[in-house]
Amino acid sequence: MSYVGPDFDPPQPRRPRRGPLTVALAALVPGALLGWLVYEAVGGSGGSGGSDKAGASASAASPSTARPWSAPAADDGKQASRSPSSPAPDGSLKGKVVVIDPGHNPGNFQHTAEINRPVDIGTNKKECDTTGTSTNSGYTEARFTLDVAHRLRAILEEQGATVKLTHDGDSPPWGPCVDERAHIGNAAHADAAISIHADGSAEGNRGFHVILPASVHAGAADTRPIVGPSRDLGERVAGNFLRVTGEPPSNYEGDGTGLVTRQDLGGLNLSTVPKVFIECGNMRDSKDSARLTSDAWRQKAAQGISEGIVSFLRES
């Protein structure tokens, strides 16, 4: 998603300190990120080709702390196999509810008046929704997010989870608004909720980042009860997403950690259940867009996200 409109304003200034969020992914450096760097150095492409020195350097500067994530296998562009820490589907998530929020809606382009309507996000008002971004070739974020959401739903249902989508492309024909997206997760009493996006930044800005809710207590927003579990969910999603997809942490958001905390997102501010956003990559960067438009890589993206969610649910 581009940072324009509802839930997409420029990130709020952050204090230049490294705390739990940096530590969360720092453990991936000696294993996961090092494995990715070695692979890129010997010429692997994983669907995008090349390496990203800026993102890698930022991540390598972070302190190291042990985490329960293994190094990624060589990213050869094929669908990743299930990791040893993620058992085969066995129905063990029966009784767990996951809400998947595919960012934007393919119909938003035809309903600009409706999506421009301001809604209350607790701290202030924002537009209902936006159209989202796209690759330079016209592959839209809304198509990408819905595709990954469908793949993710299938994987989680194999594990026995009950999965609800905030929308399914044509129902409703636009939106829903950002406040409604949060309320859908709340009404479902979701054990975990995730909003799937892709960014629209400049060429050369690449990598994924997971957005965590800040502690907000204003108006209708009170994220204090979900900040801790959402951080846990976000760290697990980020670690597994890196390991399975080989996509590096963002080189332009999160100081190389792949984690960003925001207090201006209605989808997080109004949530009463553990919830995070994931920006899977930058649609405007040629290397990232090659991955985002790859059917095989989108399957990897869904697998990586699912393994983070499964890990969270089994420990919660």
PDB file of C-alpha atoms in Angstrom:
ATOM      1  CA  MET A   1       0.000   0.000   0.000  1.00  0.00           C
ATOM      2  CA  SER A   2       1.256   3.491  -0.626  1.00  0.00           C
ATOM      3  CA  TYR A   3       1.320   5.884   2.301  1.00  0.00           C
ATOM      4  CA  VAL A   4      -1.478   8.121   1.029  1.00  0.00           C
ATOM      5  CA  GLY A   5      -5.014   8.151   2.404  1.00  0.00           C
ATOM      6  CA  PRO A   6      -6.609   6.051   5.157  1.00  0.00           C
ATOM      7  CA  ASP A   7      -4.180   3.970   7.125  1.00  0.00           C
ATOM      8  CA  PHE A   8      -1.482   5.106   4.716  1.00  0.00           C
ATOM      9  CA  ASP A   9      -0.221   8.444   6.042  1.00  0.00           C
ATOM     10  CA  PRO A  10       3.542   8.865   6.520  1.00  0.00           C
ATOM     11  CA  PRO A  11       4.763   6.907   9.562  1.00  0.00           C
ATOM     12  CA  GLN A  12       4.898   8.844  12.819  1.00  0.00           C
ATOM     13  CA  PRO A  13       8.400   9.877  14.019  1.00  0.00           C
ATOM     14  CA  ARG A  14      10.029   7.195  16.137  1.00  0.00           C
ATOM     15  CA  ARG A  15      12.582   7.579  18.900  1.00  0.00           C
ATOM     16  CA  PRO A  16      16.027   6.491  17.627  1.00  0.00           C
ATOM     17  CA  ARG A  17      16.460   3.673  20.072  1.00  0.00           C
ATOM     18  CA  ARG A  18      16.696  -0.035  19.542  1.00  0.00           C
ATOM     19  CA  GLY A  19      14.445  -2.001  21.832  1.00  0.00           C
ATOM     20  CA  PRO A  20      12.320  -5.140  21.677  1.00  0.00           C
ATOM     21  CA  LEU A  21      11.318  -4.579  18.066  1.00  0.00           C
ATOM     22  CA  THR A  22      14.925  -4.596  16.859  1.00  0.00           C
ATOM     23  CA  VAL A  23      15.709  -7.589  19.031  1.00  0.00           C
ATOM     24  CA  ALA A  24      12.732  -9.429  17.575  1.00  0.00           C
ATOM     25  CA  LEU A  25      14.294  -9.962  14.166  1.00  0.00           C
ATOM     26  CA  ALA A  26      17.943  -9.541  15.088  1.00  0.00           C
ATOM     27  CA  ALA A  27      18.235 -13.260  15.691  1.00  0.00           C
ATOM     28  CA  LEU A  28      17.518 -13.824  12.048  1.00  0.00           C
ATOM     29  CA  VAL A  29      20.837 -12.192  11.136  1.00  0.00           C
ATOM     30  CA  PRO A  30      23.194 -15.059  12.041  1.00  0.00           C
ATOM     31  CA  GLY A  31      20.867 -17.629  10.535  1.00  0.00           C
ATOM     32  CA  ALA A  32      18.053 -16.522   8.270  1.00  0.00           C
ATOM     33  CA  LEU A  33      19.468 -13.273   6.920  1.00  0.00           C
ATOM     34  CA  LEU A  34      23.021 -14.644   6.635  1.00  0.00           C
ATOM     35  CA  GLY A  35      21.652 -17.587   4.657  1.00  0.00           C
ATOM     36  CA  TRP A  36      19.830 -15.176   2.364  1.00  0.00           C
ATOM     37  CA  LEU A  37      22.967 -13.067   1.854  1.00  0.00           C
ATOM     38  CA  VAL A  38      25.127 -16.099   1.044  1.00  0.00           C
ATOM     39  CA  TYR A  39      22.555 -17.357  -1.409  1.00  0.00           C
ATOM     40  CA  GLU A  40      22.286 -13.982  -3.137  1.00  0.00           C
ATOM     41  CA  ALA A  41      26.067 -13.721  -3.289  1.00  0.00           C
ATOM     42  CA  VAL A  42      26.351 -16.912  -5.326  1.00  0.00           C
ATOM     43  CA  GLY A  43      23.793 -15.716  -7.844  1.00  0.00           C
ATOM     44  CA  GLY A  44      20.414 -17.025  -6.678  1.00  0.00           C
ATOM     45  CA  SER A  45      17.407 -15.098  -7.873  1.00  0.00           C
ATOM     46  CA  GLY A  46      14.369 -16.389  -5.999  1.00  0.00           C
ATOM     47  CA  GLY A  47      12.232 -14.700  -8.619  1.00  0.00           C
ATOM     48  CA  SER A  48      13.868 -11.264  -8.352  1.00  0.00           C
ATOM     49  CA  GLY A  49      17.619 -11.579  -8.865  1.00  0.00           C
ATOM     50  CA  GLY A  50      20.407  -9.516  -7.327  1.00  0.00           C
ATOM     51  CA  SER A  51      21.017  -8.539  -3.752  1.00  0.00           C
ATOM     52  CA  ASP A  52      20.161  -5.601  -1.562  1.00  0.00           C
ATOM     53  CA  LYS A  53      23.214  -4.304   0.247  1.00  0.00           C
ATOM     54  CA  ALA A  54      21.441  -1.454   2.000  1.00  0.00           C
ATOM     55  CA  GLY A  55      18.744  -3.623   3.613  1.00  0.00           C
ATOM     56  CA  ALA A  56      21.249  -6.314   4.517  1.00  0.00           C
ATOM     57  CA  SER A  57      23.644  -3.862   6.128  1.00  0.00           C
ATOM     58  CA  ALA A  58      20.909  -2.306   8.236  1.00  0.00           C
ATOM     59  CA  SER A  59      19.785  -5.692   9.492  1.00  0.00           C
ATOM     60  CA  ALA A  60      23.320  -6.890  10.170  1.00  0.00           C
ATOM     61  CA  ALA A  61      23.910  -3.929  12.457  1.00  0.00           C
ATOM     62  CA  SER A  62      21.258  -5.110  14.902  1.00  0.00           C
ATOM     63  CA  PRO A  63      22.243  -6.950  18.106  1.00  0.00           C
ATOM     64  CA  SER A  64      21.665 -10.704  18.155  1.00  0.00           C
ATOM     65  CA  THR A  65      19.253 -12.596  20.375  1.00  0.00           C
ATOM     66  CA  ALA A  66      18.259 -16.265  20.064  1.00  0.00           C
ATOM     67  CA  ARG A  67      14.897 -16.855  18.404  1.00  0.00           C
ATOM     68  CA  PRO A  68      13.089 -20.103  17.485  1.00  0.00           C
ATOM     69  CA  TRP A  69      13.498 -19.569  13.738  1.00  0.00           C
ATOM     70  CA  SER A  70      15.730 -21.566  11.435  1.00  0.00           C
ATOM     71  CA  ALA A  71      17.765 -20.240   8.521  1.00  0.00           C
ATOM     72  CA  PRO A  72      15.990 -20.122   5.140  1.00  0.00           C
ATOM     73  CA  ALA A  73      16.581 -22.767   2.534  1.00  0.00           C
ATOM     74  CA  ALA A  74      18.108 -21.641  -0.747  1.00  0.00           C
ATOM     75  CA  ASP A  75      15.551 -19.477  -2.506  1.00  0.00           C
ATOM     76  CA  ASP A  76      15.447 -21.192  -5.909  1.00  0.00           C
ATOM     77  CA  GLY A  77      12.061 -19.826  -6.966  1.00  0.00           C
ATOM     78  CA  LYS A  78      10.263 -23.058  -6.114  1.00  0.00           C
ATOM     79  CA  GLN A  79       7.589 -23.351  -3.460  1.00  0.00           C
ATOM     80  CA  ALA A  80       9.230 -23.775  -0.066  1.00  0.00           C
ATOM     81  CA  SER A  81       8.661 -27.021   1.776  1.00  0.00           C
ATOM     82  CA  ARG A  82       7.082 -26.983   5.196  1.00  0.00           C
ATOM     83  CA  SER A  83       9.648 -26.229   7.881  1.00  0.00           C
ATOM     84  CA  PRO A  84      10.538 -28.865  10.504  1.00  0.00           C
ATOM     85  CA  SER A  85       9.036 -26.635  13.200  1.00  0.00           C
ATOM     86  CA  SER A  86       5.686 -26.500  11.404  1.00  0.00           C
ATOM     87  CA  PRO A  87       4.003 -29.929  11.505  1.00  0.00           C
ATOM     88  CA  ALA A  88       1.936 -31.259   8.638  1.00  0.00           C
ATOM     89  CA  PRO A  89      -1.769 -30.355   8.698  1.00  0.00           C
ATOM     90  CA  ASP A  90      -3.371 -32.261  11.559  1.00  0.00           C
ATOM     91  CA  GLY A  91      -6.392 -30.213  12.592  1.00  0.00           C
ATOM     92  CA  SER A  92      -4.593 -28.987  15.683  1.00  0.00           C
ATOM     93  CA  LEU A  93      -5.947 -25.444  15.219  1.00  0.00           C
ATOM     94  CA  LYS A  94      -9.543 -26.570  15.550  1.00  0.00           C
ATOM     95  CA  GLY A  95     -11.411 -23.968  17.576  1.00  0.00           C
ATOM     96  CA  LYS A  96      -9.026 -21.164  16.587  1.00  0.00           C
ATOM     97  CA  VAL A  97     -10.363 -18.255  14.544  1.00  0.00           C
ATOM     98  CA  VAL A  98      -8.211 -16.244  12.143  1.00  0.00           C
ATOM     99  CA  VAL A  99      -9.403 -13.148  10.298  1.00  0.00           C
ATOM    100  CA  ILE A 100      -7.562 -12.249   7.079  1.00  0.00           C
ATOM    101  CA  ASP A 101      -7.962  -8.707   5.798  1.00  0.00           C
ATOM    102  CA  PRO A 102      -6.958  -8.402   2.118  1.00  0.00           C
ATOM    103  CA  GLY A 103      -5.931  -4.758   1.724  1.00  0.00           C
ATOM    104  CA  HIS A 104      -8.186  -2.630  -0.511  1.00  0.00           C
ATOM    105  CA  ASN A 105     -10.753  -4.030  -2.931  1.00  0.00           C
ATOM    106  CA  PRO A 106     -10.599  -4.457  -6.724  1.00  0.00           C
ATOM    107  CA  GLY A 107     -13.885  -2.524  -6.942  1.00  0.00           C
ATOM    108  CA  ASN A 108     -12.591   0.566  -5.146  1.00  0.00           C
ATOM    109  CA  PHE A 109     -11.594   2.137  -8.472  1.00  0.00           C
ATOM    110  CA  GLN A 110     -15.277   2.318  -9.440  1.00  0.00           C
ATOM    111  CA  HIS A 111     -16.442   3.651  -6.063  1.00  0.00           C
ATOM    112  CA  THR A 112     -14.226   6.634  -5.305  1.00  0.00           C
ATOM    113  CA  ALA A 113     -17.024   8.654  -3.683  1.00  0.00           C
ATOM    114  CA  GLU A 114     -17.791   5.856  -1.237  1.00  0.00           C
ATOM    115  CA  ILE A 115     -14.184   5.171  -0.275  1.00  0.00           C
ATOM    116  CA  ASN A 116     -13.422   8.870   0.192  1.00  0.00           C
ATOM    117  CA  ARG A 117     -16.046   9.147   2.950  1.00  0.00           C
ATOM    118  CA  PRO A 118     -14.373   9.976   6.310  1.00  0.00           C
ATOM    119  CA  VAL A 119     -14.702   7.422   9.113  1.00  0.00           C
ATOM    120  CA  ASP A 120     -13.721   7.562  12.772  1.00  0.00           C
ATOM    121  CA  ILE A 121     -10.529   5.612  13.580  1.00  0.00           C
ATOM    122  CA  GLY A 122     -10.503   6.547  17.256  1.00  0.00           C
ATOM    123  CA  THR A 123      -7.749   9.144  17.206  1.00  0.00           C
ATOM    124  CA  ASN A 124      -9.103  11.146  14.243  1.00  0.00           C
ATOM    125  CA  LYS A 125     -10.986  10.687  10.981  1.00  0.00           C
ATOM    126  CA  LYS A 126      -9.702   9.228   7.721  1.00  0.00           C
ATOM    127  CA  GLU A 127     -11.112   8.219   4.387  1.00  0.00           C
ATOM    128  CA  CYS A 128     -12.998   4.916   4.321  1.00  0.00           C
ATOM    129  CA  ASP A 129     -10.394   3.245   2.095  1.00  0.00           C
ATOM    130  CA  THR A 130      -8.148   3.831  -0.934  1.00  0.00           C
ATOM    131  CA  THR A 131      -7.566   2.111  -4.253  1.00  0.00           C
ATOM    132  CA  GLY A 132      -4.115   0.920  -3.181  1.00  0.00           C
ATOM    133  CA  THR A 133      -1.032   0.859  -5.379  1.00  0.00           C
ATOM    134  CA  SER A 134       0.130  -1.289  -8.317  1.00  0.00           C
ATOM    135  CA  THR A 135       3.230  -2.447 -10.146  1.00  0.00           C
ATOM    136  CA  ASN A 136       4.481  -0.362 -13.047  1.00  0.00           C
ATOM    137  CA  SER A 137       2.901  -2.941 -15.365  1.00  0.00           C
ATOM    138  CA  GLY A 138      -0.529  -2.481 -13.760  1.00  0.00           C
ATOM    139  CA  TYR A 139      -0.809  -5.492 -11.422  1.00  0.00           C
ATOM    140  CA  THR A 140      -2.837  -4.013  -8.575  1.00  0.00           C
ATOM    141  CA  GLU A 141      -2.284  -4.346  -4.868  1.00  0.00           C
ATOM    142  CA  ALA A 142      -5.934  -5.358  -4.462  1.00  0.00           C
ATOM    143  CA  ARG A 143      -5.421  -8.354  -6.779  1.00  0.00           C
ATOM    144  CA  PHE A 144      -2.237  -9.323  -4.980  1.00  0.00           C
ATOM    145  CA  THR A 145      -3.697  -9.141  -1.481  1.00  0.00           C
ATOM    146  CA  LEU A 146      -6.793 -11.145  -2.393  1.00  0.00           C
ATOM    147  CA  ASP A 147      -4.701 -13.829  -4.079  1.00  0.00           C
ATOM    148  CA  VAL A 148      -2.422 -14.224  -1.050  1.00  0.00           C
ATOM    149  CA  ALA A 149      -5.438 -14.165   1.267  1.00  0.00           C
ATOM    150  CA  HIS A 150      -7.047 -17.082  -0.591  1.00  0.00           C
ATOM    151  CA  ARG A 151      -3.825 -19.102  -0.425  1.00  0.00           C
ATOM    152  CA  LEU A 152      -3.395 -18.293   3.259  1.00  0.00           C
ATOM    153  CA  ARG A 153      -6.978 -19.292   4.040  1.00  0.00           C
ATOM    154  CA  ALA A 154      -6.497 -22.679   2.381  1.00  0.00           C
ATOM    155  CA  ILE A 155      -3.342 -23.398   4.379  1.00  0.00           C
ATOM    156  CA  LEU A 156      -4.871 -22.400   7.725  1.00  0.00           C
ATOM    157  CA  GLU A 157      -8.064 -24.348   7.090  1.00  0.00           C
ATOM    158  CA  GLU A 158      -5.926 -27.431   6.491  1.00  0.00           C
ATOM    159  CA  GLN A 159      -4.694 -26.932  10.052  1.00  0.00           C
ATOM    160  CA  GLY A 160      -8.279 -26.896  11.317  1.00  0.00           C
ATOM    161  CA  ALA A 161      -8.646 -23.158  11.880  1.00  0.00           C
ATOM    162  CA  THR A 162     -11.842 -21.262  11.157  1.00  0.00           C
ATOM    163  CA  VAL A 163     -10.868 -18.498   8.718  1.00  0.00           C
ATOM    164  CA  LYS A 164     -12.878 -15.388   7.861  1.00  0.00           C
ATOM    165  CA  LEU A 165     -12.014 -12.796   5.206  1.00  0.00           C
ATOM    166  CA  THR A 166     -13.066  -9.166   5.644  1.00  0.00           C
ATOM    167  CA  HIS A 167     -14.093  -9.236   1.979  1.00  0.00           C
ATOM    168  CA  ASP A 168     -13.745 -11.578  -0.959  1.00  0.00           C
ATOM    169  CA  GLY A 169     -13.306  -9.250  -3.914  1.00  0.00           C
ATOM    170  CA  ASP A 170     -16.912  -8.825  -4.977  1.00  0.00           C
ATOM    171  CA  SER A 171     -18.740  -8.843  -1.663  1.00  0.00           C
ATOM    172  CA  PRO A 172     -18.981  -5.970  -0.950  1.00  0.00           C
ATOM    173  CA  PRO A 173     -18.132  -4.380  -4.331  1.00  0.00           C
ATOM    174  CA  TRP A 174     -15.939  -1.793  -2.567  1.00  0.00           C
ATOM    175  CA  GLY A 175     -14.295  -1.392   0.837  1.00  0.00           C
ATOM    176  CA  PRO A 176     -15.115  -2.323   3.521  1.00  0.00           C
ATOM    177  CA  CYS A 177     -14.013   0.810   5.326  1.00  0.00           C
ATOM    178  CA  VAL A 178     -10.997   0.601   7.607  1.00  0.00           C
ATOM    179  CA  ASP A 179     -13.131   0.789  10.757  1.00  0.00           C
ATOM    180  CA  GLU A 180     -15.355  -2.031   9.520  1.00  0.00           C
ATOM    181  CA  ARG A 181     -12.321  -4.193   8.809  1.00  0.00           C
ATOM    182  CA  ALA A 182     -11.288  -3.928  12.444  1.00  0.00           C
ATOM    183  CA  HIS A 183     -14.832  -4.581  13.676  1.00  0.00           C
ATOM    184  CA  ILE A 184     -15.078  -7.775  11.591  1.00  0.00           C
ATOM    185  CA  GLY A 185     -12.109  -9.223  13.468  1.00  0.00           C
ATOM    186  CA  ASN A 186     -13.534  -8.071  16.787  1.00  0.00           C
ATOM    187  CA  ALA A 187     -16.976  -9.544  16.116  1.00  0.00           C
ATOM    188  CA  ALA A 188     -15.386 -12.863  15.142  1.00  0.00           C
ATOM    189  CA  HIS A 189     -13.430 -12.907  18.437  1.00  0.00           C
ATOM    190  CA  ALA A 190     -10.414 -13.716  16.318  1.00  0.00           C
ATOM    191  CA  ASP A 191      -7.448 -15.365  17.980  1.00  0.00           C
ATOM    192  CA  ALA A 192      -5.297 -13.603  15.374  1.00  0.00           C
ATOM    193  CA  ALA A 193      -5.949 -11.120  12.569  1.00  0.00           C
ATOM    194  CA  ILE A 194      -3.680  -9.969   9.768  1.00  0.00           C
ATOM    195  CA  SER A 195      -4.039  -7.320   7.093  1.00  0.00           C
ATOM    196  CA  ILE A 196      -2.165  -8.111   3.866  1.00  0.00           C
ATOM    197  CA  HIS A 197      -0.671  -5.326   1.764  1.00  0.00           C
ATOM    198  CA  ALA A 198       2.098  -4.444  -0.662  1.00  0.00           C
ATOM    199  CA  ASP A 199       3.777  -1.040  -0.652  1.00  0.00           C
ATOM    200  CA  GLY A 200       4.087   1.638  -3.328  1.00  0.00           C
ATOM    201  CA  SER A 201       7.426   3.284  -2.610  1.00  0.00           C
ATOM    202  CA  ALA A 202      10.278   4.315  -4.931  1.00  0.00           C
ATOM    203  CA  GLU A 203      12.486   2.075  -7.072  1.00  0.00           C
ATOM    204  CA  GLY A 204      15.372   0.769  -4.977  1.00  0.00           C
ATOM    205  CA  ASN A 205      13.245   0.680  -1.842  1.00  0.00           C
ATOM    206  CA  ARG A 206      12.540  -2.987  -1.315  1.00  0.00           C
ATOM    207  CA  GLY A 207      11.839  -5.625   1.280  1.00  0.00           C
ATOM    208  CA  PHE A 208       8.943  -6.500   3.598  1.00  0.00           C
ATOM    209  CA  HIS A 209       7.906  -4.991   6.890  1.00  0.00           C
ATOM    210  CA  VAL A 210       5.335  -5.934   9.504  1.00  0.00           C
ATOM    211  CA  ILE A 211       3.364  -3.118  11.143  1.00  0.00           C
ATOM    212  CA  LEU A 212       2.569  -3.449  14.852  1.00  0.00           C
ATOM    213  CA  PRO A 213       0.001  -1.431  16.818  1.00  0.00           C
ATOM    214  CA  ALA A 214       1.326   1.290  19.086  1.00  0.00           C
ATOM    215  CA  SER A 215      -0.213   1.795  22.503  1.00  0.00           C
ATOM    216  CA  VAL A 216      -3.149   4.078  21.760  1.00  0.00           C
ATOM    217  CA  HIS A 217      -5.859   5.164  24.186  1.00  0.00           C
ATOM    218  CA  ALA A 218      -7.981   7.903  22.616  1.00  0.00           C
ATOM    219  CA  GLY A 219     -11.604   8.165  21.569  1.00  0.00           C
ATOM    220  CA  ALA A 220     -12.868   4.761  20.489  1.00  0.00           C
ATOM    221  CA  ALA A 221      -9.341   3.373  20.276  1.00  0.00           C
ATOM    222  CA  ASP A 222      -7.688   1.389  23.060  1.00  0.00           C
ATOM    223  CA  THR A 223      -4.946  -0.908  21.849  1.00  0.00           C
ATOM    224  CA  ARG A 224      -3.306  -1.381  25.250  1.00  0.00           C
ATOM    225  CA  PRO A 225      -4.609  -4.951  25.764  1.00  0.00           C
ATOM    226  CA  ILE A 226      -3.407  -6.122  22.325  1.00  0.00           C
ATOM    227  CA  VAL A 227      -0.003  -4.449  22.036  1.00  0.00           C
ATOM    228  CA  GLY A 228       1.903  -7.328  23.634  1.00  0.00           C
ATOM    229  CA  PRO A 229       0.245 -10.247  21.824  1.00  0.00           C
ATOM    230  CA  SER A 230       0.270  -8.327  18.542  1.00  0.00           C
ATOM    231  CA  ARG A 231       4.010  -7.823  18.849  1.00  0.00           C
ATOM    232  CA  ASP A 232       4.438 -11.544  19.459  1.00  0.00           C
ATOM    233  CA  LEU A 233       2.305 -12.319  16.410  1.00  0.00           C
ATOM    234  CA  GLY A 234       4.197  -9.801  14.290  1.00  0.00           C
ATOM    235  CA  GLU A 235       7.631 -11.098  15.256  1.00  0.00           C
ATOM    236  CA  ARG A 236       6.631 -14.656  14.399  1.00  0.00           C
ATOM    237  CA  VAL A 237       5.106 -13.637  11.068  1.00  0.00           C
ATOM    238  CA  ALA A 238       8.173 -11.568  10.157  1.00  0.00           C
ATOM    239  CA  GLY A 239      10.633 -14.307  11.049  1.00  0.00           C
ATOM    240  CA  ASN A 240       8.805 -17.010   9.148  1.00  0.00           C
ATOM    241  CA  PHE A 241       8.091 -14.753   6.170  1.00  0.00           C
ATOM    242  CA  LEU A 242      11.809 -14.021   5.811  1.00  0.00           C
ATOM    243  CA  ARG A 243      12.758 -17.666   6.184  1.00  0.00           C
ATOM    244  CA  VAL A 244      10.228 -19.051   3.711  1.00  0.00           C
ATOM    245  CA  THR A 245      10.225 -16.331   1.031  1.00  0.00           C
ATOM    246  CA  GLY A 246      13.807 -15.061   1.177  1.00  0.00           C
ATOM    247  CA  GLU A 247      12.434 -11.508   0.920  1.00  0.00           C
ATOM    248  CA  PRO A 248      14.735  -9.210   2.918  1.00  0.00           C
ATOM    249  CA  PRO A 249      13.562  -6.871   5.679  1.00  0.00           C
ATOM    250  CA  SER A 250      12.733  -3.421   4.328  1.00  0.00           C
ATOM    251  CA  ASN A 251      15.675  -1.136   3.573  1.00  0.00           C
ATOM    252  CA  TYR A 252      13.499   1.970   3.951  1.00  0.00           C
ATOM    253  CA  GLU A 253      11.203   1.214   6.920  1.00  0.00           C
ATOM    254  CA  GLY A 254      11.993  -0.294  10.322  1.00  0.00           C
ATOM    255  CA  ASP A 255      15.762   0.327  10.475  1.00  0.00           C
ATOM    256  CA  GLY A 256      16.444  -3.077   8.958  1.00  0.00           C
ATOM    257  CA  THR A 257      14.381  -4.985  11.527  1.00  0.00           C
ATOM    258  CA  GLY A 258      11.354  -5.599   9.309  1.00  0.00           C
ATOM    259  CA  LEU A 259       9.162  -4.259  12.127  1.00  0.00           C
ATOM    260  CA  VAL A 260       7.427  -0.875  12.331  1.00  0.00           C
ATOM    261  CA  THR A 261       5.114   0.470  15.056  1.00  0.00           C
ATOM    262  CA  ARG A 262       2.313   2.813  13.959  1.00  0.00           C
ATOM    263  CA  GLN A 263      -0.381   4.716  15.845  1.00  0.00           C
ATOM    264  CA  ASP A 264      -2.238   6.150  12.839  1.00  0.00           C
ATOM    265  CA  LEU A 265      -3.861   3.030  11.398  1.00  0.00           C
ATOM    266  CA  GLY A 266      -7.574   2.566  11.946  1.00  0.00           C
ATOM    267  CA  GLY A 267      -7.342  -1.143  11.245  1.00  0.00           C
ATOM    268  CA  LEU A 268      -5.020  -1.502  14.244  1.00  0.00           C
ATOM    269  CA  ASN A 269      -6.326   1.289  16.495  1.00  0.00           C
ATOM    270  CA  LEU A 270      -9.845  -0.122  16.570  1.00  0.00           C
ATOM    271  CA  SER A 271      -8.869  -3.769  16.915  1.00  0.00           C
ATOM    272  CA  THR A 272      -9.585  -5.570  20.171  1.00  0.00           C
ATOM    273  CA  VAL A 273      -7.859  -8.772  19.002  1.00  0.00           C
ATOM    274  CA  PRO A 274      -4.162  -9.403  18.232  1.00  0.00           C
ATOM    275  CA  LYS A 275      -3.580  -7.910  14.801  1.00  0.00           C
ATOM    276  CA  VAL A 276      -0.749  -6.849  12.497  1.00  0.00           C
ATOM    277  CA  PHE A 277      -0.288  -5.576   8.950  1.00  0.00           C
ATOM    278  CA  ILE A 278       2.288  -6.999   6.562  1.00  0.00           C
ATOM    279  CA  GLU A 279       3.701  -5.103   3.591  1.00  0.00           C
ATOM    280  CA  CYS A 280       4.970  -8.052   1.565  1.00  0.00           C
ATOM    281  CA  GLY A 281       7.219  -5.965  -0.675  1.00  0.00           C
ATOM    282  CA  ASN A 282       7.376  -2.809  -2.796  1.00  0.00           C
ATOM    283  CA  MET A 283       5.312  -3.050  -5.966  1.00  0.00           C
ATOM    284  CA  ARG A 284       7.204  -0.130  -7.536  1.00  0.00           C
ATOM    285  CA  ASP A 285      10.611  -1.780  -7.224  1.00  0.00           C
ATOM    286  CA  SER A 286      11.551  -3.981 -10.181  1.00  0.00           C
ATOM    287  CA  LYS A 287      13.092  -6.754  -8.053  1.00  0.00           C
ATOM    288  CA  ASP A 288      10.215  -6.876  -5.588  1.00  0.00           C
ATOM    289  CA  SER A 289       7.560  -6.630  -8.295  1.00  0.00           C
ATOM    290  CA  ALA A 290       9.064  -9.675 -10.043  1.00  0.00           C
ATOM    291  CA  ARG A 291       8.376 -11.619  -6.870  1.00  0.00           C
ATOM    292  CA  LEU A 292       4.967 -10.147  -6.130  1.00  0.00           C
ATOM    293  CA  THR A 293       3.721 -11.021  -9.622  1.00  0.00           C
ATOM    294  CA  SER A 294       5.034 -14.595  -9.391  1.00  0.00           C
ATOM    295  CA  ASP A 295       2.437 -17.260  -8.674  1.00  0.00           C
ATOM    296  CA  ALA A 296       5.056 -19.473  -7.011  1.00  0.00           C
ATOM    297  CA  TRP A 297       6.332 -16.660  -4.807  1.00  0.00           C
ATOM    298  CA  ARG A 298       2.833 -15.680  -3.676  1.00  0.00           C
ATOM    299  CA  GLN A 299       2.413 -19.260  -2.493  1.00  0.00           C
ATOM    300  CA  LYS A 300       5.618 -18.851  -0.506  1.00  0.00           C
ATOM    301  CA  ALA A 301       4.293 -15.593   0.933  1.00  0.00           C
ATOM    302  CA  ALA A 302       1.120 -17.313   2.104  1.00  0.00           C
ATOM    303  CA  GLN A 303       3.145 -20.192   3.548  1.00  0.00           C
ATOM    304  CA  GLY A 304       5.481 -17.868   5.450  1.00  0.00           C
ATOM    305  CA  ILE A 305       2.607 -15.845   6.897  1.00  0.00           C
ATOM    306  CA  SER A 306       0.721 -19.002   7.846  1.00  0.00           C
ATOM    307  CA  GLU A 307       3.684 -20.477   9.704  1.00  0.00           C
ATOM    308  CA  GLY A 308       3.997 -17.300  11.753  1.00  0.00           C
ATOM    309  CA  ILE A 309       0.297 -17.393  12.618  1.00  0.00           C
ATOM    310  CA  VAL A 310       0.370 -21.111  13.433  1.00  0.00           C
ATOM    311  CA  SER A 311       3.381 -20.611  15.700  1.00  0.00           C
ATOM    312  CA  PHE A 312       1.562 -17.788  17.512  1.00  0.00           C
ATOM    313  CA  LEU A 313      -1.678 -19.728  17.933  1.00  0.00           C
ATOM    314  CA  ARG A 314       0.039 -22.826  19.270  1.00  0.00           C
ATOM    315  CA  GLU A 315       1.836 -20.787  21.925  1.00  0.00           C
ATOM    316  CA  SER A 316      -1.117 -18.570  22.877  1.00  0.00           C
TER     317      SER A 316
END
